[in-house]
Coordinates of C-alpha atoms in Angstrom, one line a residue:
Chain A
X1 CA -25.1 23.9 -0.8
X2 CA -26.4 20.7 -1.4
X3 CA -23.0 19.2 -2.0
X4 CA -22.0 20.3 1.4
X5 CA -25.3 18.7 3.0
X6 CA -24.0 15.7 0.8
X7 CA -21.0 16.0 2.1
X8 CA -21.6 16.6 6.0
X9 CA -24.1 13.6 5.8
X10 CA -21.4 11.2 4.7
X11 CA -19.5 12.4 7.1
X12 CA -21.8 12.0 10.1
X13 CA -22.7 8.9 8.8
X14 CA -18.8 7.6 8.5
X15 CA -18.1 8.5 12.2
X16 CA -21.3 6.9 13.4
X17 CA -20.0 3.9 12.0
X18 CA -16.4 3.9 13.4
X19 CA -18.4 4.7 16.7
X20 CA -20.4 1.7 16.5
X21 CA -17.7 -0.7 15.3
X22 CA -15.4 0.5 18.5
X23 CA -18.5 -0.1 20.5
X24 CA -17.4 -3.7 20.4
X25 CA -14.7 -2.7 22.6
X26 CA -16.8 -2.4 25.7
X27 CA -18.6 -5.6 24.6
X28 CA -20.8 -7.5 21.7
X29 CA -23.6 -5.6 20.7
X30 CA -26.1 -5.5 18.3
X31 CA -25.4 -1.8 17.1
X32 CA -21.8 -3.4 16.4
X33 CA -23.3 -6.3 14.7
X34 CA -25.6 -4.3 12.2
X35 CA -22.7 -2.1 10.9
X36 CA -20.4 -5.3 10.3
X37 CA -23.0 -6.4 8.3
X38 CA -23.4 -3.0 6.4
X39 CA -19.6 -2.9 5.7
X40 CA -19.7 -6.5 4.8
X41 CA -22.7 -5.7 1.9
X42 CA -21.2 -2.5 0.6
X43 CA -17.3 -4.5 0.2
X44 CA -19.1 -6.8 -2.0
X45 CA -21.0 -4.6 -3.7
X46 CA -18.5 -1.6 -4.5
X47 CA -16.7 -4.5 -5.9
X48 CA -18.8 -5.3 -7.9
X49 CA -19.9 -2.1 -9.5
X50 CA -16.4 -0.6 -9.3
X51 CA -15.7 -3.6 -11.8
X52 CA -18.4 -3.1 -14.0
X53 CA -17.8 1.2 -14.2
X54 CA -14.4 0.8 -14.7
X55 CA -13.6 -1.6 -16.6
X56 CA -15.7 -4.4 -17.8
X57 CA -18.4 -1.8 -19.6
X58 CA -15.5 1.1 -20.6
X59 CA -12.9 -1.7 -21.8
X60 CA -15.0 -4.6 -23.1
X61 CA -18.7 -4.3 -23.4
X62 CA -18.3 -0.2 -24.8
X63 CA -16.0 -0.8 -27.7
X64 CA -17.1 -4.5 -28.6
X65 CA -20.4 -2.8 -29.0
X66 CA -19.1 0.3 -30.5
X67 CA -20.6 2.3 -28.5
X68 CA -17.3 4.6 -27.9
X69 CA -17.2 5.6 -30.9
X70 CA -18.6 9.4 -30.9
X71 CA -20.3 11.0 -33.4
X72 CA -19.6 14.6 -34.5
X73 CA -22.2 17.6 -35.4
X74 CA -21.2 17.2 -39.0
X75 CA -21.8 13.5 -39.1
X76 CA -17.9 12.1 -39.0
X77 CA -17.1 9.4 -36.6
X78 CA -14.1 9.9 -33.8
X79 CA -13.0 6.6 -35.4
X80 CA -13.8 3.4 -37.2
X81 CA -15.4 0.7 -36.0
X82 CA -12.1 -2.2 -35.0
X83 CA -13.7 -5.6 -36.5
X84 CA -11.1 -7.2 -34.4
X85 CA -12.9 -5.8 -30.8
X86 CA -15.3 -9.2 -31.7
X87 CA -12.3 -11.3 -30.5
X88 CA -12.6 -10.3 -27.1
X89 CA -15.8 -12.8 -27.4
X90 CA -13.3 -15.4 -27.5
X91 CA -12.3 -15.4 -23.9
X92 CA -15.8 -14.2 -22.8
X93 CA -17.6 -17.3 -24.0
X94 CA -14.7 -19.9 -22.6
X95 CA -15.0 -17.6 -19.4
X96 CA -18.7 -17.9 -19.0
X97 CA -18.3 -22.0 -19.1
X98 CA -17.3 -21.6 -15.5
X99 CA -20.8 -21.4 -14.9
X100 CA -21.5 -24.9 -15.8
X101 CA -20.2 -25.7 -12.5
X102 CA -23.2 -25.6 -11.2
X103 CA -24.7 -28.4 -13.7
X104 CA -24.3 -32.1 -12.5
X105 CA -24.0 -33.0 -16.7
X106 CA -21.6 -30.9 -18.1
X107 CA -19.3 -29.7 -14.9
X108 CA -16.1 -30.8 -16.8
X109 CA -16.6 -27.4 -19.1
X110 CA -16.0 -25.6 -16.1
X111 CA -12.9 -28.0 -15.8
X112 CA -11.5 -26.4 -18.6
X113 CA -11.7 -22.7 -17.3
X114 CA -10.3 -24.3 -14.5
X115 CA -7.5 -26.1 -15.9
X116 CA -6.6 -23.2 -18.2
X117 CA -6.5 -20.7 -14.9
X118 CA -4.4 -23.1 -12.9
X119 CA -1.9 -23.4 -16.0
X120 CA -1.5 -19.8 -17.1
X121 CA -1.5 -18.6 -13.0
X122 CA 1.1 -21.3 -12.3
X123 CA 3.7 -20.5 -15.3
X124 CA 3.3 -16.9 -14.4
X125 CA 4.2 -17.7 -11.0
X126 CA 7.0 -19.9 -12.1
X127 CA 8.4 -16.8 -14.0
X128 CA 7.6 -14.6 -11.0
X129 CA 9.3 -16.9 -8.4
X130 CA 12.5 -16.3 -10.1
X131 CA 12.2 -12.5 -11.0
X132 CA 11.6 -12.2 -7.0
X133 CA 13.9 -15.0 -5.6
X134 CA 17.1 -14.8 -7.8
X135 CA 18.3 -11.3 -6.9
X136 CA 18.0 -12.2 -3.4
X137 CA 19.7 -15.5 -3.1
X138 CA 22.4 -13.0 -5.0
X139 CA 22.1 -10.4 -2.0
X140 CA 23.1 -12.6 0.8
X141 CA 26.7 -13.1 -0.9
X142 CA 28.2 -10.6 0.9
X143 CA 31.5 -10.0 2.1
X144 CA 32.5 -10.9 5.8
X145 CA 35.1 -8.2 5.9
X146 CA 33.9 -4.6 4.1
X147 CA 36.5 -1.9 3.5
X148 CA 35.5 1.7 3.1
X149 CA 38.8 2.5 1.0
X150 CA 41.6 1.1 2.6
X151 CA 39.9 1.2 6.5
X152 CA 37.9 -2.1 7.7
X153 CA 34.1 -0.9 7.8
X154 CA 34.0 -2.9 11.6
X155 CA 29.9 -1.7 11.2
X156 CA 29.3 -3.4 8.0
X157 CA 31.6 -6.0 8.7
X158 CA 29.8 -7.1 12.1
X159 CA 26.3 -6.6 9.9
X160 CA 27.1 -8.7 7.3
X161 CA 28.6 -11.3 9.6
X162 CA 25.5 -11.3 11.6
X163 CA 23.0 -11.7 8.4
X164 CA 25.3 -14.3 7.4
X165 CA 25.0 -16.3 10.7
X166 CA 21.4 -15.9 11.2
X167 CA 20.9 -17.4 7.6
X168 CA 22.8 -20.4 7.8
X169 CA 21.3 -21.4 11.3
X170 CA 18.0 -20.2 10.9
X171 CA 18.6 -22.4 7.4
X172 CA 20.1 -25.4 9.5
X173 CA 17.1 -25.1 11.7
X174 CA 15.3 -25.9 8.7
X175 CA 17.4 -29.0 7.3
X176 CA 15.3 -32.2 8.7
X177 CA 16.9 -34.6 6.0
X178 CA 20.4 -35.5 8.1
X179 CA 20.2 -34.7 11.8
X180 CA 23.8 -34.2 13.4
X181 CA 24.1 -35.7 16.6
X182 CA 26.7 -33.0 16.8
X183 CA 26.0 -30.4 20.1
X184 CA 27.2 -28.1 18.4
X185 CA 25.0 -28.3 15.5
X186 CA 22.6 -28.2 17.6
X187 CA 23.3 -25.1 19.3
X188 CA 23.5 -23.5 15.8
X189 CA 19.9 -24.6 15.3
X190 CA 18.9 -23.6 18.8
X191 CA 20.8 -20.0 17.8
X192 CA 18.4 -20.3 14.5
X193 CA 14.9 -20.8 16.4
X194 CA 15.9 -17.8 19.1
X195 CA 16.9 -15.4 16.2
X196 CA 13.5 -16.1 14.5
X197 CA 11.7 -15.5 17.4
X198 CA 13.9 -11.9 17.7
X199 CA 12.1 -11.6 14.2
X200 CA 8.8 -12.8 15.0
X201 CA 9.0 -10.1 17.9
X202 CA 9.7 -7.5 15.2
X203 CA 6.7 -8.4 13.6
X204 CA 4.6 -8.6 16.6
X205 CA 5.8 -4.9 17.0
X206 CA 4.7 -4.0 13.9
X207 CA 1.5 -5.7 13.5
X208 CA 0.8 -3.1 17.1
X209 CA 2.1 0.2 15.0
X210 CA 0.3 -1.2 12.4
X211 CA -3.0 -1.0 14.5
X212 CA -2.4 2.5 16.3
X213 CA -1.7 3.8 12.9
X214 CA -5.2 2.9 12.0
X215 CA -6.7 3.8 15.3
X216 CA -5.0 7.3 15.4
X217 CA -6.8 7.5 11.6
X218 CA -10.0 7.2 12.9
X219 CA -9.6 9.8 16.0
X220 CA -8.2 12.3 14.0
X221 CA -11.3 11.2 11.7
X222 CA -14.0 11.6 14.7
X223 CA -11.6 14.6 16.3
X224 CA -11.3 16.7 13.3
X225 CA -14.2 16.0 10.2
X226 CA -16.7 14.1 12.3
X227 CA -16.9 16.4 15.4
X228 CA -17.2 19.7 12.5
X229 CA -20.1 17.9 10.6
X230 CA -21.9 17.5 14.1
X231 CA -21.5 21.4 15.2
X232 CA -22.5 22.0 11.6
X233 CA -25.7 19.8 12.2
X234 CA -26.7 21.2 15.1
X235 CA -26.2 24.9 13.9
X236 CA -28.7 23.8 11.0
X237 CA -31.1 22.6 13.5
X238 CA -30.8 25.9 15.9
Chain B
X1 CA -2.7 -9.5 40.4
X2 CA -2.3 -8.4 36.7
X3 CA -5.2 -10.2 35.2
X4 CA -7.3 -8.1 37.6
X5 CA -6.6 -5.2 35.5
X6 CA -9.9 -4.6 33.1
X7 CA -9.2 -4.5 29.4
X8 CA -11.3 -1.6 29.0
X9 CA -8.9 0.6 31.3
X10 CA -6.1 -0.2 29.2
X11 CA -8.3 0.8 26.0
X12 CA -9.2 4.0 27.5
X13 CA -5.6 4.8 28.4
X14 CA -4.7 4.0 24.7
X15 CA -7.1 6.5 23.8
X16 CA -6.1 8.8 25.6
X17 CA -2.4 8.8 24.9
X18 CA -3.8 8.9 20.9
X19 CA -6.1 11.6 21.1
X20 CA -4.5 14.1 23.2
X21 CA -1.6 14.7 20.4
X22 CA -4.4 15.0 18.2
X23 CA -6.2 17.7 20.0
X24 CA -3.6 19.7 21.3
X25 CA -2.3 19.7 17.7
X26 CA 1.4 19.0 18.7
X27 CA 3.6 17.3 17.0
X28 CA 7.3 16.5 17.6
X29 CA 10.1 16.3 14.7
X30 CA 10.3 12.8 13.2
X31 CA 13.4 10.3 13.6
X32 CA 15.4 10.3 10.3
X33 CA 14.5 7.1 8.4
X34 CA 17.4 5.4 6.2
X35 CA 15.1 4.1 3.9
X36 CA 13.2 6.8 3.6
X37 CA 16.0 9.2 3.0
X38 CA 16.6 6.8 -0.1
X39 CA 13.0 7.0 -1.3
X40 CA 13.5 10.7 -1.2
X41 CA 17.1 10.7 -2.9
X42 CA 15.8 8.6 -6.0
X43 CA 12.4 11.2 -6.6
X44 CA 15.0 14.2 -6.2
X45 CA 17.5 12.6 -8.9
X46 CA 14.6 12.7 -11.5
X47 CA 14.7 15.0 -14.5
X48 CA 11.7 15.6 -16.3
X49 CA 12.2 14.5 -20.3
X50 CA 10.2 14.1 -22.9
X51 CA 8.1 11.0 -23.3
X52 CA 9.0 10.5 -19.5
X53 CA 6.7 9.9 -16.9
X54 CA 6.2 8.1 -13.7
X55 CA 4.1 5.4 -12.1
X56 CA 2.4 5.5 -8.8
X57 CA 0.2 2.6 -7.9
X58 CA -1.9 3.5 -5.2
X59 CA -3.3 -0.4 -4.0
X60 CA -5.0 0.9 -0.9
X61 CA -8.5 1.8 0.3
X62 CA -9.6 2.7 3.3
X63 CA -8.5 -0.2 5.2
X64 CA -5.0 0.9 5.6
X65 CA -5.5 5.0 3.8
X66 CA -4.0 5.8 7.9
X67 CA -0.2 5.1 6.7
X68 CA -0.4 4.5 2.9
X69 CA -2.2 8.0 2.3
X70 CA 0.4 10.0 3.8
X71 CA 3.1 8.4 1.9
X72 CA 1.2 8.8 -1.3
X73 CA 0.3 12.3 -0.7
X74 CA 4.3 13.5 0.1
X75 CA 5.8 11.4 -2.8
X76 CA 3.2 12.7 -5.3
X77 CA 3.9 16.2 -4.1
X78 CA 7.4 16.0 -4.8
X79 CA 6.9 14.4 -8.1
X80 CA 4.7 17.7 -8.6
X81 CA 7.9 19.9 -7.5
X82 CA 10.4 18.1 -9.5
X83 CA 7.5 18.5 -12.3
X84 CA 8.0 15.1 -13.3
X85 CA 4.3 13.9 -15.3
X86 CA 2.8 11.1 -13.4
X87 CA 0.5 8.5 -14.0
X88 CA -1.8 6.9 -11.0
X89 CA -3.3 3.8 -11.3
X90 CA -4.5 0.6 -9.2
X91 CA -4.7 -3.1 -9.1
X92 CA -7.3 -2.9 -6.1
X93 CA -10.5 -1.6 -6.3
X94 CA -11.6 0.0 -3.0
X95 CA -8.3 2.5 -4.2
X96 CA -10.6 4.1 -7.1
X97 CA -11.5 7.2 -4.9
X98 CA -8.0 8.1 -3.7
X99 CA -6.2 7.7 -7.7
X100 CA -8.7 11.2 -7.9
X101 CA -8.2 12.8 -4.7
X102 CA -4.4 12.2 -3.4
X103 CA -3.4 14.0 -7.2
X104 CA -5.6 16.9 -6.9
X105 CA -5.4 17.8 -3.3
X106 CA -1.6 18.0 -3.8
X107 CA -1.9 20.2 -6.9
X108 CA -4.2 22.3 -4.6
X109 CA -1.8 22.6 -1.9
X110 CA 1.2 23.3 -4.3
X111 CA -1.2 26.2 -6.1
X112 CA -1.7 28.0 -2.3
X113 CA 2.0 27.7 -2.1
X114 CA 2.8 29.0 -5.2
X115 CA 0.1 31.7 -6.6
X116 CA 1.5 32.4 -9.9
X117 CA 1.8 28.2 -11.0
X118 CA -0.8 25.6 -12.3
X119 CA -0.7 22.4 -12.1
X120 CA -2.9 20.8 -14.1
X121 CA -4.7 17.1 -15.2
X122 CA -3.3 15.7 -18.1
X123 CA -0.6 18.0 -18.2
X124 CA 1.0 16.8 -14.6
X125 CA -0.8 14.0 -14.0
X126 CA -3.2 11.3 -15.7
X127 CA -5.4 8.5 -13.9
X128 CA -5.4 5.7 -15.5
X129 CA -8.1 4.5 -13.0
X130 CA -8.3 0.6 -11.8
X131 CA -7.0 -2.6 -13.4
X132 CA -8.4 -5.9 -12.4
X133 CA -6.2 -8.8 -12.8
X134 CA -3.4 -8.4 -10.4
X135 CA -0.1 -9.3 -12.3
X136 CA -1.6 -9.8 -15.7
X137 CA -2.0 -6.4 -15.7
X138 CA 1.5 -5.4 -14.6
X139 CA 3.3 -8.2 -16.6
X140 CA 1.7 -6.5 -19.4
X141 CA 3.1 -3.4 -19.2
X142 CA 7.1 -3.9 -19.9
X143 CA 6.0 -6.1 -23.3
X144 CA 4.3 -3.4 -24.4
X145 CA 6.1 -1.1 -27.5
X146 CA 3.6 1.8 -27.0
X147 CA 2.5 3.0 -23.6
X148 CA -0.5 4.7 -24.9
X149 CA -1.9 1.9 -27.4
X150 CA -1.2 0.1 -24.6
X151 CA -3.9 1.8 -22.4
X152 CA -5.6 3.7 -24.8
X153 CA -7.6 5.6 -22.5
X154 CA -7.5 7.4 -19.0
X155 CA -10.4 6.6 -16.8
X156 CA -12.4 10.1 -17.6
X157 CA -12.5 8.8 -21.0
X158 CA -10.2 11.1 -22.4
X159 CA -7.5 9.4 -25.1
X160 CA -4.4 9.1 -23.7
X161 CA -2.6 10.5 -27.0
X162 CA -4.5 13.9 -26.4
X163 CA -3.0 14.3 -22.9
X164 CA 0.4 15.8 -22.7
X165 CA 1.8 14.4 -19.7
X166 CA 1.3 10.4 -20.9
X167 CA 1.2 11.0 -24.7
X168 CA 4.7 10.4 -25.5
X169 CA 5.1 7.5 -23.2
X170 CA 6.4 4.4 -25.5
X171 CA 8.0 1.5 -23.6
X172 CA 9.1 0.9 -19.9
X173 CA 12.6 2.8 -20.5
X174 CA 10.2 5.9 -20.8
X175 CA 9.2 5.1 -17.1
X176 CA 11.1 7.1 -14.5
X177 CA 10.1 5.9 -11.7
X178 CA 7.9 3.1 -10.0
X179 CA 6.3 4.2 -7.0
X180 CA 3.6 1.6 -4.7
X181 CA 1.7 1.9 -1.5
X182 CA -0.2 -1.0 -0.2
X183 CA -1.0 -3.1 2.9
X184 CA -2.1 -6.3 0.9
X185 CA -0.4 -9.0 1.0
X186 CA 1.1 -10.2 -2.3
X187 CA -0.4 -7.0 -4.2
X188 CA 3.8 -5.5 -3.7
X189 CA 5.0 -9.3 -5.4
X190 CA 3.0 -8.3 -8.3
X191 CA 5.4 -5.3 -9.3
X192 CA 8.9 -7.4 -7.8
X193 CA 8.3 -9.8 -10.2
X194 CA 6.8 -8.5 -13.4
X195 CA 7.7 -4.9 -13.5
X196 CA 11.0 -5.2 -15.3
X197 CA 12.1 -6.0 -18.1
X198 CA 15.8 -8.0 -19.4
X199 CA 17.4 -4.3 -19.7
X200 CA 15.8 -2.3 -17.6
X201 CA 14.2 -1.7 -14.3
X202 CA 12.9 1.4 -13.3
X203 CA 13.7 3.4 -9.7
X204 CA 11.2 1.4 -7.4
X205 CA 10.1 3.1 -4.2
X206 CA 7.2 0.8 -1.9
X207 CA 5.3 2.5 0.8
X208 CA 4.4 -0.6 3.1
X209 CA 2.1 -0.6 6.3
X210 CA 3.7 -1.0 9.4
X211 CA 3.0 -4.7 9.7
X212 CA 5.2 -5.5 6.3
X213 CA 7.9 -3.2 7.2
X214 CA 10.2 -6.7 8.4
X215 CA 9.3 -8.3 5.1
X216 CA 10.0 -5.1 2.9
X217 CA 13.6 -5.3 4.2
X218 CA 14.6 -7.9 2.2
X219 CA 13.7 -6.7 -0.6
X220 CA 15.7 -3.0 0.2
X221 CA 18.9 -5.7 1.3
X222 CA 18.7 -7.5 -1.7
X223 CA 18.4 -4.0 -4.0
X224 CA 15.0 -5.0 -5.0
X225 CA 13.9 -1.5 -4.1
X226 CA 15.5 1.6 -4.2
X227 CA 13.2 3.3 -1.4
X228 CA 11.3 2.4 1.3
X229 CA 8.4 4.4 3.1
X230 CA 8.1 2.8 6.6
X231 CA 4.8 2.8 7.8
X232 CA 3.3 6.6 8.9
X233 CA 7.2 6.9 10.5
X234 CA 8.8 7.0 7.2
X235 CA 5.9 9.4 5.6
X236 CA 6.9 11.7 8.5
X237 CA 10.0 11.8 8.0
X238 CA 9.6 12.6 3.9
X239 CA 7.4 15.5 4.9
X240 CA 10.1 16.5 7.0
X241 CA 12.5 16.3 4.1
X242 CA 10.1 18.1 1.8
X243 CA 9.2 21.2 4.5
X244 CA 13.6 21.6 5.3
X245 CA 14.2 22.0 0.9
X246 CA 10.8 23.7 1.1
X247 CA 10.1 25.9 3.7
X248 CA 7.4 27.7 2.4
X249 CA 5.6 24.3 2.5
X250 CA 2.4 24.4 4.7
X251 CA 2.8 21.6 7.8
X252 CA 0.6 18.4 6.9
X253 CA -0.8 16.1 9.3
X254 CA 1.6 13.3 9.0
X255 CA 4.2 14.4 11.3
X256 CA 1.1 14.8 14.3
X257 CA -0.4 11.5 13.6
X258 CA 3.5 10.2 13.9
X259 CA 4.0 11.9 17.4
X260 CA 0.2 10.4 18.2
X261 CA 2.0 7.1 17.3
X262 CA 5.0 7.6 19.4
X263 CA 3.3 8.4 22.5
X264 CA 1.0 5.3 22.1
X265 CA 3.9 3.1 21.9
X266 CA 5.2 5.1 25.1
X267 CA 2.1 3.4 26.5
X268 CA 2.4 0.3 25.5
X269 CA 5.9 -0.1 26.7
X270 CA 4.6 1.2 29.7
X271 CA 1.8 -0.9 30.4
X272 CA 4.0 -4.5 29.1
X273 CA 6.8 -3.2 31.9
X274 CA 3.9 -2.6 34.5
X275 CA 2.1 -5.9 33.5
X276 CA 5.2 -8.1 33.8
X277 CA 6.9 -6.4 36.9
X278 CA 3.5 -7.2 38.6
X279 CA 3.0 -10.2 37.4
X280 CA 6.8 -11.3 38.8
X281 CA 6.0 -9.8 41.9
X282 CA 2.6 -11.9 41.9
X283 CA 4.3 -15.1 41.2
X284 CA 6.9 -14.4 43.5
X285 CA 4.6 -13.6 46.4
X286 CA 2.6 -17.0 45.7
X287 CA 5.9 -18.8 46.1
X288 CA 6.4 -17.5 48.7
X289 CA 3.3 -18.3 50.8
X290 CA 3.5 -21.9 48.9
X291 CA 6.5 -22.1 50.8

């Protein structure tokens, strides 16, 4: 029972807030204004304590402290204590001197931190940049002409002739080294700039369904859970 | 002419065309998605072996749950019918609530469908609960020689050796399958760029909002991935899938919140055609008094 009160109060309390954020839609408000600050301070916060729950005490602070280890009814342990857990304190020390970026004196220890991050993130994203980029520079080899046994695919053909088009002008477009005072260069890079706005309109499009999709979330929300935890409510009250 | 029009109207008509879907509770059969048909072609090829289990990252919260949900919810319930053990975990931490839920309220629904079967945590499924440290997490994973040193425990507590459905994992050839739904941006790089490994690369299926659906595309062209879940369109047309090999399978929302979708876009068109044939006519009619 009291779950269920639990339960329909989150509830009620979820679809008064998607009311009063939609409320900007007639205008500015301060109902709207109190409820972006309320989602602003819980995003922080669940953050934060989502961090802490999940992994920083269960992963770090738990077994460095030994405090996983469980102790049975006939006084046996569920395992040994690992002396090497006290290596995690390693990174945790050099990770706390980020704080000292807040001291005038010693702000180059936080340099280091810094320095180190900047390092490891940008050889991992040197890695990473070719894991992602290589097999697609492969993909736009394709073939002009495809044949589905001995028949010409025309389909795949036209496709891949179009792909390979819109990447060499779209690519031309691009190339600001050597102008050609060729025209018809130049109509390959006009050709480029239209079929990126063709794409930009495709993404336009999307960033719309993208946007329903989350509006027709919400009214099935307020429809379905929201308008059921109210009739509940007021049978209570009655 | 057209500027006259109040934005509020057009709000309310959006509304409307939204909601009334919704509560006539009609929905409309979904247009077959390519991609998705792939998506659905690379979970039905699975075989369940031993030691092999698959990986769903669910990197969304409530912030984009309206499309990634769905997807989540159909491609876990197929790994659940192909009983194929699988592992949910996330690099993003408004997810934490949903790596609990999506699971269990697909076991649930498979257990009304099928009265005699269980399906069970840590025998079909584990949580793994949520990793901070974007791709140091994932990069980690194909290195690794043991899956469940690796991760040690699931996020109950429990130790990943004692759980059936993870406790013979070993390396990344023991992974069957890669499946991950997000909207955020450069959460999907993460997984094109770290998990793999020289000789292998698992199946990879995305579920992407409808905003990245142009940019997933290259990476379905270039064979990056092997499926693609388009937005709430493409989770409607799995559930379609699942419900013609299934029909036993009770109706979920995702096909109603697609036809929703539909007849908002119906709008929309409507509205762009109606703004711009009166705004021609308007410019038309001051040239024509200018001249």
């Amino acid at each position: 029972m009291m779950v269920e009160r639990m339960e329909m109060l989150i509830t009620l309390l979820g679809g008064i807030s998607t009311l009063a954020v939609f409320s900007f839609l007639i205008k500015e408000n301060a109902f709207y204004r109190l409820f972006e600050h309320i989602f602003i301070g819980i995003s922080a916060g669940i953050g934060l304590v989502v961090s802490i729950k999940s992994f920083i005490w269960p992963k770090l602070f738990a077994p460095l402290l030994g405090l996983d280890i469980v102790t049975y009814p006939d006084g046996t342990f569920s395992k040994s204590y690992e002396p090497a857990t006290l290596l995690y304190l390693i990174p945790m020390l050099f990770g706390t001197l980020f704080y000292f970026i807040y001291s005038k004196r010693h702000s180059w220890l936080a340099k280091l931190v810094i320095g180190f991050a900047l390092g490891a993130s940008g050889g991992a994203a040197f890695k990473g940049f070719f894991n992602e980029m290589m097999p697609q520079l492969f993909g736009t080899f394709k073939p002009l002409l495809v044949f589905s046994g001995h028949q010409i695919d025309w389909f795949e053909s036209f496709s891949n002739c179009v792909f390979i088009f819109t990447l060499l002008s779209v690519m031309y477009y691009f190339f600001f080294s050597i102008r050609s005072e060729s025209r018809t260069l130049g109509r390959v890079g006009v050709a480029g700039r239209w079929l990126m706005m063709v794409s930009f309109g495709a993404f336009f499009g999307s960033t719309i369904m993208a946007r329903m999709a989350l509006l027709v979330e919400r009214l099935q929300f307020l429809l379905d859970d929201w308008s059921a935890a109210v009739a509940a409510l007021f049978r209570i009250w009655l | 002419m057209s500027g006259a029009i109040d934005r509020r109207i057009i709000f309310l008509l959006v509304l409307l065309a939204l909601s009334t879907p919704l509560i006539m509770k009609y929905s409309i059969k979904p247009a077959r998605m390519a991609s998705a048909d792939k998506f659905y072609a690379v979970i039905d090829k699975l075989q369940p072996r031993k030691g092999g289990v698959a990986f769903v990252a669910l990197d969304f919260g409530p912030n984009t749950k309206a499309e990634n949900l769905y997807q989540a919810q159909v491609t876990i319930e197929h790994l659940m019918r192909k009983r194929v053990p699988f592992a949910v975990f996330s690099l993003y931490v408004l997810a934490e609530p949903f790596l609990v839920s999506v699971p269990q309220e697909a076991a649930n629904r498979l257990m009304a469908e099928f009265p005699g079967e269980r399906w069970e945590y840590g025998k079909d499924w584990v949580n793994l609960g949520y990793f901070p440290g974007g791709f140091l997490t994932v990069q980690a994973i194909p290195k690794t020689n043991n899956l469940v040193e690796h991760f040690k425990k699931d996020a109950r507590g429990n130790n990943l050796k004692d759980l059936p459905a993870f406790a013979d994992a070993r390396t990344l050839k023991d992974i069957l399958f890669l499946g991950e739904f997000t909207g955020l941006t450069g959460m999907f790089d993460n997984y094109v760029q770290f998990f793999t490994s020289a000789d292998y690369k698992p199946p990879f299926g995305h579920g992407c909002t409808s905003i990245t659906i142009p940019e997933a595309y290259i990476y379905m062209d270039s064979g990056q991935l092997d499926g693609l879940l388009e937005g709430i369109a493409g989770a409607a047309w799995y559930s379609e899938r699942l419900t013609q090999a299934f029909p036993a399978r009770a109706k979920d929302s995702a096909e109603m919140v697609n036809t929703g979708l539909g007849v908002a876009h119906l709008v929309i068109i409507f509205l762009v055609v109606i703004g711009n044939v009166l705004a021609f006519r308007s410019g038309r009619s001051q040239a024509g008094s200018r001249a």
